[in-house]
PDB file of C-alpha atoms in Angstrom:
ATOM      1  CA  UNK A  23     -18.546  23.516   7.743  1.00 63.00           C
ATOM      2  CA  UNK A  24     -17.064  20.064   7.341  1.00 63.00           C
ATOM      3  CA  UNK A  25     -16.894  18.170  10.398  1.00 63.00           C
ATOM      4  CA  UNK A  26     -14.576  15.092  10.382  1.00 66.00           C
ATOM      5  CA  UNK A  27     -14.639  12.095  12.145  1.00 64.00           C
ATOM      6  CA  UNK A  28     -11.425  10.482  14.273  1.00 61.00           C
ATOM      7  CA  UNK A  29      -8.902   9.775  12.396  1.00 67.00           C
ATOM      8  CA  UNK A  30      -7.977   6.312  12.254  1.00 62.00           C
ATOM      9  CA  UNK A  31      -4.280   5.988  13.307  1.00 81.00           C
ATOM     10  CA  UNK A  32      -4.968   3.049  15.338  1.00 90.00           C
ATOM     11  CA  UNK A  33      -6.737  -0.499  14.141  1.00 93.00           C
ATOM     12  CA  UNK A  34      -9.336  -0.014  17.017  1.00 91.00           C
ATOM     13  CA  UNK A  35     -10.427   3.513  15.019  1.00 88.00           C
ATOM     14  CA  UNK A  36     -11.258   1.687  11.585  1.00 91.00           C
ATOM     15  CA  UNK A  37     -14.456   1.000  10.150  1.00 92.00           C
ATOM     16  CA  UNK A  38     -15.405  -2.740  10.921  1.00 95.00           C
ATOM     17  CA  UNK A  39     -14.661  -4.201   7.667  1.00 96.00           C
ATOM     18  CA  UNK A  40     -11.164  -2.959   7.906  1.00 96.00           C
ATOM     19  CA  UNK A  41     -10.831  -4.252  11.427  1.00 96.00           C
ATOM     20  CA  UNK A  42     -12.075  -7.532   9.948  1.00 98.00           C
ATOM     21  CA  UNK A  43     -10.266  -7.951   7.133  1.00 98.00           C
ATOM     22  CA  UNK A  44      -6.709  -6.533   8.944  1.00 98.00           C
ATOM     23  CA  UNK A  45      -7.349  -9.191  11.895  1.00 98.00           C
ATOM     24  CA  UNK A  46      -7.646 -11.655   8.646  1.00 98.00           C
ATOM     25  CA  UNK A  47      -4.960 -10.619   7.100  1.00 98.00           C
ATOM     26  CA  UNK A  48      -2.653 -10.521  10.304  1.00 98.00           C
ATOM     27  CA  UNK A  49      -3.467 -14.449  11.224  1.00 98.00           C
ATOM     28  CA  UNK A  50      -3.055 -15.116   7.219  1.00 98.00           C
ATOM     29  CA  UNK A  51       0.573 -13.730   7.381  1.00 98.00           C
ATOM     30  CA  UNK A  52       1.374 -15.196  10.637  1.00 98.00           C
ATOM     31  CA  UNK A  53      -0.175 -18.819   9.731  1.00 98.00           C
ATOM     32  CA  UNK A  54       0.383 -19.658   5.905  1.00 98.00           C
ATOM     33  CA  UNK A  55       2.986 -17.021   4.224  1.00 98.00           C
ATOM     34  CA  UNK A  56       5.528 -16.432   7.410  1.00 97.00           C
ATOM     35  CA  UNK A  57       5.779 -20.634   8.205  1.00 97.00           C
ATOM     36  CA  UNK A  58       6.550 -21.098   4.148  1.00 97.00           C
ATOM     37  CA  UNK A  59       9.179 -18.147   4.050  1.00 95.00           C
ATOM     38  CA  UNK A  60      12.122 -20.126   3.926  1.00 95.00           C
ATOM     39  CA  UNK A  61      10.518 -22.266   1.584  1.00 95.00           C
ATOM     40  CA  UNK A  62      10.159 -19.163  -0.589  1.00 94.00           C
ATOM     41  CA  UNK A  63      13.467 -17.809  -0.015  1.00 93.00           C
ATOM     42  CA  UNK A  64      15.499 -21.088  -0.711  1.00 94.00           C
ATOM     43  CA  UNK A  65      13.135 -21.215  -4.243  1.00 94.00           C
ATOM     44  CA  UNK A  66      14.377 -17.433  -4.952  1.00 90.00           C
ATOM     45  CA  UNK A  67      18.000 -17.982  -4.344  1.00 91.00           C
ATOM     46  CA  UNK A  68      18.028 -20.463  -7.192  1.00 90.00           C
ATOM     47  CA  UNK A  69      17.885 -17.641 -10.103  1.00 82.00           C
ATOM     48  CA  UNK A  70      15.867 -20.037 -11.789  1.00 85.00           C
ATOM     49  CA  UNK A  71      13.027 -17.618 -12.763  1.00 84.00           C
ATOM     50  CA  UNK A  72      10.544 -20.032 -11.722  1.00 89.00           C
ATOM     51  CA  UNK A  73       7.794 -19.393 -10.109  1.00 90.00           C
ATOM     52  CA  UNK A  74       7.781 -21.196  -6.272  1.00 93.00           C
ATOM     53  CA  UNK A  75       5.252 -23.882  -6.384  1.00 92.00           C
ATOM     54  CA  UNK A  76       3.583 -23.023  -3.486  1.00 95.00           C
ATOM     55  CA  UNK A  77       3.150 -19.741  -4.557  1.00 95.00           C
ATOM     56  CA  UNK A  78      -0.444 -20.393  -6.372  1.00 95.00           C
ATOM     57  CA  UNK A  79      -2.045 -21.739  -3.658  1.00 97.00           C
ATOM     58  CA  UNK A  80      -1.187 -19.055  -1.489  1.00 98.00           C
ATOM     59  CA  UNK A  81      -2.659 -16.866  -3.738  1.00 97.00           C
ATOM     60  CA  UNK A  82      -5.840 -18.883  -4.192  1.00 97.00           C
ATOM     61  CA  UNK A  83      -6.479 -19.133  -0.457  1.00 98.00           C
ATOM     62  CA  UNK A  84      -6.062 -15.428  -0.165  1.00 98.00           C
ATOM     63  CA  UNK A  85      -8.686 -14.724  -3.292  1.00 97.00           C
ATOM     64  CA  UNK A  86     -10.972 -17.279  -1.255  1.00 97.00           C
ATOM     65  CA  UNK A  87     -10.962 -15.230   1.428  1.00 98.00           C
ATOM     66  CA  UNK A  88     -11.580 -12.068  -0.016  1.00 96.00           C
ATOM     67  CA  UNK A  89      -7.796 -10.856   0.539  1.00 98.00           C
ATOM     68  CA  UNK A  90      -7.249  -9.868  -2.843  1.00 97.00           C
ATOM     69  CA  UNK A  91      -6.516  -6.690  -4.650  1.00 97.00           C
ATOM     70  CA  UNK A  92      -6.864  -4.708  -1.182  1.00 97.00           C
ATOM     71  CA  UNK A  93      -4.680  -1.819  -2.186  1.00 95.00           C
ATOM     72  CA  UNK A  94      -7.492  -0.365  -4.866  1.00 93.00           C
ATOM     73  CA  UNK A  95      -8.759   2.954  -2.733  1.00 90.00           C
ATOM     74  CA  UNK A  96     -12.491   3.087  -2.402  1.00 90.00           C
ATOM     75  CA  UNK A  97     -11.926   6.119  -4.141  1.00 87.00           C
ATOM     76  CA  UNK A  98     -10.578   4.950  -6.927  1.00 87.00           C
ATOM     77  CA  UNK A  99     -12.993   2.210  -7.094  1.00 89.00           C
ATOM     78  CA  UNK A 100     -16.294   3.402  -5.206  1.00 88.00           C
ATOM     79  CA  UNK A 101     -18.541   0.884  -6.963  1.00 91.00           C
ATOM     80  CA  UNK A 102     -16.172  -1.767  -5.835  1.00 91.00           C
ATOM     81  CA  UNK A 103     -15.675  -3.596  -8.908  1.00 93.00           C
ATOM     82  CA  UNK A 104     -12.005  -4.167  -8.753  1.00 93.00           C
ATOM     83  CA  UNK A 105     -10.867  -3.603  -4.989  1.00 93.00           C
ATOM     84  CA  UNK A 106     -12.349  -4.455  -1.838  1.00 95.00           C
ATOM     85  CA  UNK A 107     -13.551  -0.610  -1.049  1.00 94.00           C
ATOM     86  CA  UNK A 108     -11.123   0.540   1.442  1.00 95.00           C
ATOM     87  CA  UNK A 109     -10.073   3.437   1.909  1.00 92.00           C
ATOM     88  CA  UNK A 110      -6.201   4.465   1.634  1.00 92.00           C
ATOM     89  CA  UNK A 111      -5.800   5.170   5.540  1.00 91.00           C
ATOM     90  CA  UNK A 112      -7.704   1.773   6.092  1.00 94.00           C
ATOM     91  CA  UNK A 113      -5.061  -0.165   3.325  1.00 96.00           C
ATOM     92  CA  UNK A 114      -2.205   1.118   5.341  1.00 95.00           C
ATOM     93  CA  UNK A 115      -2.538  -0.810   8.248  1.00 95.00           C
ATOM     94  CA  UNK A 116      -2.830  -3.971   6.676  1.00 97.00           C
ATOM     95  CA  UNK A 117       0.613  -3.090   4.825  1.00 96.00           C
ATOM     96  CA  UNK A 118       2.171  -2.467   8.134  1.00 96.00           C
ATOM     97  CA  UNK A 119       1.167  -6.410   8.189  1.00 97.00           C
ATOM     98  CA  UNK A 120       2.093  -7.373   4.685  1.00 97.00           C
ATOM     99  CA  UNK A 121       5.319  -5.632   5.295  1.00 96.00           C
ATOM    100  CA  UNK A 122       6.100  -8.327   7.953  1.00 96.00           C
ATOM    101  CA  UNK A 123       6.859 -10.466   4.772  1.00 96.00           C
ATOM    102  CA  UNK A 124       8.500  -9.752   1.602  1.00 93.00           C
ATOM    103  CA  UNK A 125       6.525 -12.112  -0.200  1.00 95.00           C
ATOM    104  CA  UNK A 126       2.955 -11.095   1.554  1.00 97.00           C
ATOM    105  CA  UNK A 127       2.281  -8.733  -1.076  1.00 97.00           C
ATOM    106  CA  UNK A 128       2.327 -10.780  -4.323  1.00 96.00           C
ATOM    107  CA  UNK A 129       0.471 -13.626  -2.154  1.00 98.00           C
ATOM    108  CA  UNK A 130      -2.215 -10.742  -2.155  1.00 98.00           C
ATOM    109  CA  UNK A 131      -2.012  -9.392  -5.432  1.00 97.00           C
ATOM    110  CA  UNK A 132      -0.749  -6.167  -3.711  1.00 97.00           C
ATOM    111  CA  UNK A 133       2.686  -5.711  -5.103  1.00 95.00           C
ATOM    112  CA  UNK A 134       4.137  -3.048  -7.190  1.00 92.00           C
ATOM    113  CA  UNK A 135       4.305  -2.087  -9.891  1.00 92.00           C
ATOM    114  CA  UNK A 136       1.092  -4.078 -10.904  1.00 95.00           C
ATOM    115  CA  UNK A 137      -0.885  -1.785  -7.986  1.00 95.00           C
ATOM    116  CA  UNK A 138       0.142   1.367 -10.043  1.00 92.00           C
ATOM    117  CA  UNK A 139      -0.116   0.187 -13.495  1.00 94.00           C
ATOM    118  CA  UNK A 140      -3.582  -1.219 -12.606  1.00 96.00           C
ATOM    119  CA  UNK A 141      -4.879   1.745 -10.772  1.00 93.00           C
ATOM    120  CA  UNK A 142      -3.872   3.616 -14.262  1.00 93.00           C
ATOM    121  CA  UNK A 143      -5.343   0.941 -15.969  1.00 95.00           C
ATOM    122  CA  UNK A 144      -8.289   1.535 -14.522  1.00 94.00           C
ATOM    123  CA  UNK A 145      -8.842   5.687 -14.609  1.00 91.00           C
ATOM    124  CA  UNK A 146      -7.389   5.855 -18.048  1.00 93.00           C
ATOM    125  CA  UNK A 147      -6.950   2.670 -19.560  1.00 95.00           C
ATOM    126  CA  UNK A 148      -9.131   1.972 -22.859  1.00 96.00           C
ATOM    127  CA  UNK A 149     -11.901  -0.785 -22.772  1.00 96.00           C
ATOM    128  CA  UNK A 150      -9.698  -2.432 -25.005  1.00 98.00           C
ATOM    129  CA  UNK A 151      -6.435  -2.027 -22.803  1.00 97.00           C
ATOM    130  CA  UNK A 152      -8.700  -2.970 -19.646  1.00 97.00           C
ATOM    131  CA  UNK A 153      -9.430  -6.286 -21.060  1.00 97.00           C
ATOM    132  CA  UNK A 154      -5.834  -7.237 -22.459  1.00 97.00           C
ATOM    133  CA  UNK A 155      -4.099  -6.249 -19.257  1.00 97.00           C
ATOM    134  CA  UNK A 156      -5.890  -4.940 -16.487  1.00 97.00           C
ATOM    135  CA  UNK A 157      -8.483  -7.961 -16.027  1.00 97.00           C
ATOM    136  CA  UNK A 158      -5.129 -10.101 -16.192  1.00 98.00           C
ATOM    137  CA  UNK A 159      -3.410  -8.312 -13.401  1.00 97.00           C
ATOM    138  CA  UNK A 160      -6.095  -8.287 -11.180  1.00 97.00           C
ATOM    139  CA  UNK A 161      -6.434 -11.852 -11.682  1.00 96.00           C
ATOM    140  CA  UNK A 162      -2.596 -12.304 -10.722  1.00 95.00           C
ATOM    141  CA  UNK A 163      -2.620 -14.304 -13.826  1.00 94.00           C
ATOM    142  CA  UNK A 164       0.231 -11.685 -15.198  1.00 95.00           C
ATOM    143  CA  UNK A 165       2.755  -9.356 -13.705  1.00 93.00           C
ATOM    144  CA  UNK A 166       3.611  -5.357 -15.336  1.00 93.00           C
ATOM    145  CA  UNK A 167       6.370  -3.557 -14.783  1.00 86.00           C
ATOM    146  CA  UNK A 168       7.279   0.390 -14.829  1.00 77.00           C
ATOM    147  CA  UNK A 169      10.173   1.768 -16.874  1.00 71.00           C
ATOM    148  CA  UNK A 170      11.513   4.911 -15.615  1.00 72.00           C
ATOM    149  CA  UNK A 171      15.283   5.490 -16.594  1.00 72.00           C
ATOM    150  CA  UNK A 172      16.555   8.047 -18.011  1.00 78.00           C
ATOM    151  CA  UNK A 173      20.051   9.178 -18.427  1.00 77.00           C
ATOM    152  CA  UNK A 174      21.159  11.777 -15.898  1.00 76.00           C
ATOM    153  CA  UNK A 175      18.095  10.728 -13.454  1.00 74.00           C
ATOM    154  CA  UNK A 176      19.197   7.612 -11.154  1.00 65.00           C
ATOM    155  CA  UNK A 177      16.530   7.648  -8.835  1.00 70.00           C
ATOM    156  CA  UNK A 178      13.352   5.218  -8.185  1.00 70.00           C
ATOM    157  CA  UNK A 179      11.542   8.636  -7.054  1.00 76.00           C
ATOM    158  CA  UNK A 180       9.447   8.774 -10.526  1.00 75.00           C
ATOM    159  CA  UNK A 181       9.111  12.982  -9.296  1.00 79.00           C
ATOM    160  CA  UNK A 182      12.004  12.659 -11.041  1.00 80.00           C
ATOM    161  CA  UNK A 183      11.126  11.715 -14.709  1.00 81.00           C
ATOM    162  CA  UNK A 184      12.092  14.581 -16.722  1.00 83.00           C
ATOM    163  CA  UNK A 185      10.096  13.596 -19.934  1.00 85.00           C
ATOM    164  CA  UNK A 186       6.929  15.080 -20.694  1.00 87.00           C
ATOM    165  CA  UNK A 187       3.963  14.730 -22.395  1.00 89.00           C
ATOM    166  CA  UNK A 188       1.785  17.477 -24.063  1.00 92.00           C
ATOM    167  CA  UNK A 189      -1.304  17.796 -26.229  1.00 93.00           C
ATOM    168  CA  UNK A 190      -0.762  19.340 -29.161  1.00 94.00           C
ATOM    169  CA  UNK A 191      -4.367  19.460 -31.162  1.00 95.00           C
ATOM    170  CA  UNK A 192      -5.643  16.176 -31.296  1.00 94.00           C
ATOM    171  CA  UNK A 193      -2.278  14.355 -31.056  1.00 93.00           C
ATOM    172  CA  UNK A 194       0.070  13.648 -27.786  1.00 92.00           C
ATOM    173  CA  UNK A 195       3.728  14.797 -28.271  1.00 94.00           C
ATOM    174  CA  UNK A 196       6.378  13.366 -25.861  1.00 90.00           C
ATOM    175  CA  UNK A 197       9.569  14.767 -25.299  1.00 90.00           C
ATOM    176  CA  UNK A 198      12.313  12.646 -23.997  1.00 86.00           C
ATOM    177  CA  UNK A 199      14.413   9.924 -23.569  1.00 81.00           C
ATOM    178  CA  UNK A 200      14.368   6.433 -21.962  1.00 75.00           C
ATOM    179  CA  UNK A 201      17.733   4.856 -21.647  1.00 70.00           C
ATOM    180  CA  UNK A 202      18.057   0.592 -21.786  1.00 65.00           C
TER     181      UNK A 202
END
């Protein structure tokens, strides 16, 4: 018989590097992305395309302190080469903090798509693809994106992609259609 441990639905009930880091990540929010918000938000309503000055140092400080790429499950990631090993119950509470921002979770390289794309990156990506994109990414040195649309499916619920993909001898045959 398995027997299971507490479950942690409260920050008191996670492991002490969670506590640590989502105590960490609470006074980081609070004190350096919540006081530059406006800043941020002025910078966006420009429609310049431009990346807010500020935003690389925010970014730095957070990779300083070991606030970076968070979102990678331990599971994913058990050897912790990518992520900071926690688990996805552990990662939630510190997006019920990053949450308290809309800018919180690019500052911590936590933002999708790039959390997706780089946890595919990483279970099926070549060596080759790893390098071009998924070292970048985790970096924060680029951004991804995920295309989805298809005629007759408006949704951002990707349940919803009706293409497919099937292996057909030593090839990969997808049927569908993406729509621009």
């Amino acid at each position: 018989p398995v027997v299971l441990g507490p479950l942690a639905v409260t920050v008191d009930s996670l492991s002490p590097k969670a506590q640590k880091m989502h105590k960490e990540v609470a006074e980081f929010v609070r004190e350096l992305i919540i006081p530059k918000e406006s800043e941020m938000i002025q910078h966006s309503a420009k429609e310049d395309w431009s990346i807010w000055e500020g935003l690389k140092d925010l970014k730095d400080k957070a990779k300083s302190a070991g606030l970076w790429n968070m979102f990678l499950p331990v599971e994913s990631d058990p050897e912790q080469k990518y992520g900071v090993g926690l688990t996805n119950l552990e990662y939630a509470h510190i997006c019920e903090l990053t949450g308290l921002s809309s800018f919180a979770p690019e500052v911590f390289n936590c933002s999708a798509p790039d959390t997706g794309n780089m946890e595919v990156l990483i279970k099926y990506g070549t060596k080759e693809q790893q390098e071009k994109w998924l070292i970048p990414l985790l970096e924060g040195e680029i951004r991804s994106c995920f295309a989805m649309t298809e005629p007759a499916v408006a949704s951002s619920d990707a349940t919803n992609i009706q293409s497919s993909i099937e292996k057909m001898g030593d090839e990969y045959v997808i049927n569908g259609r993406k729509w621009w």
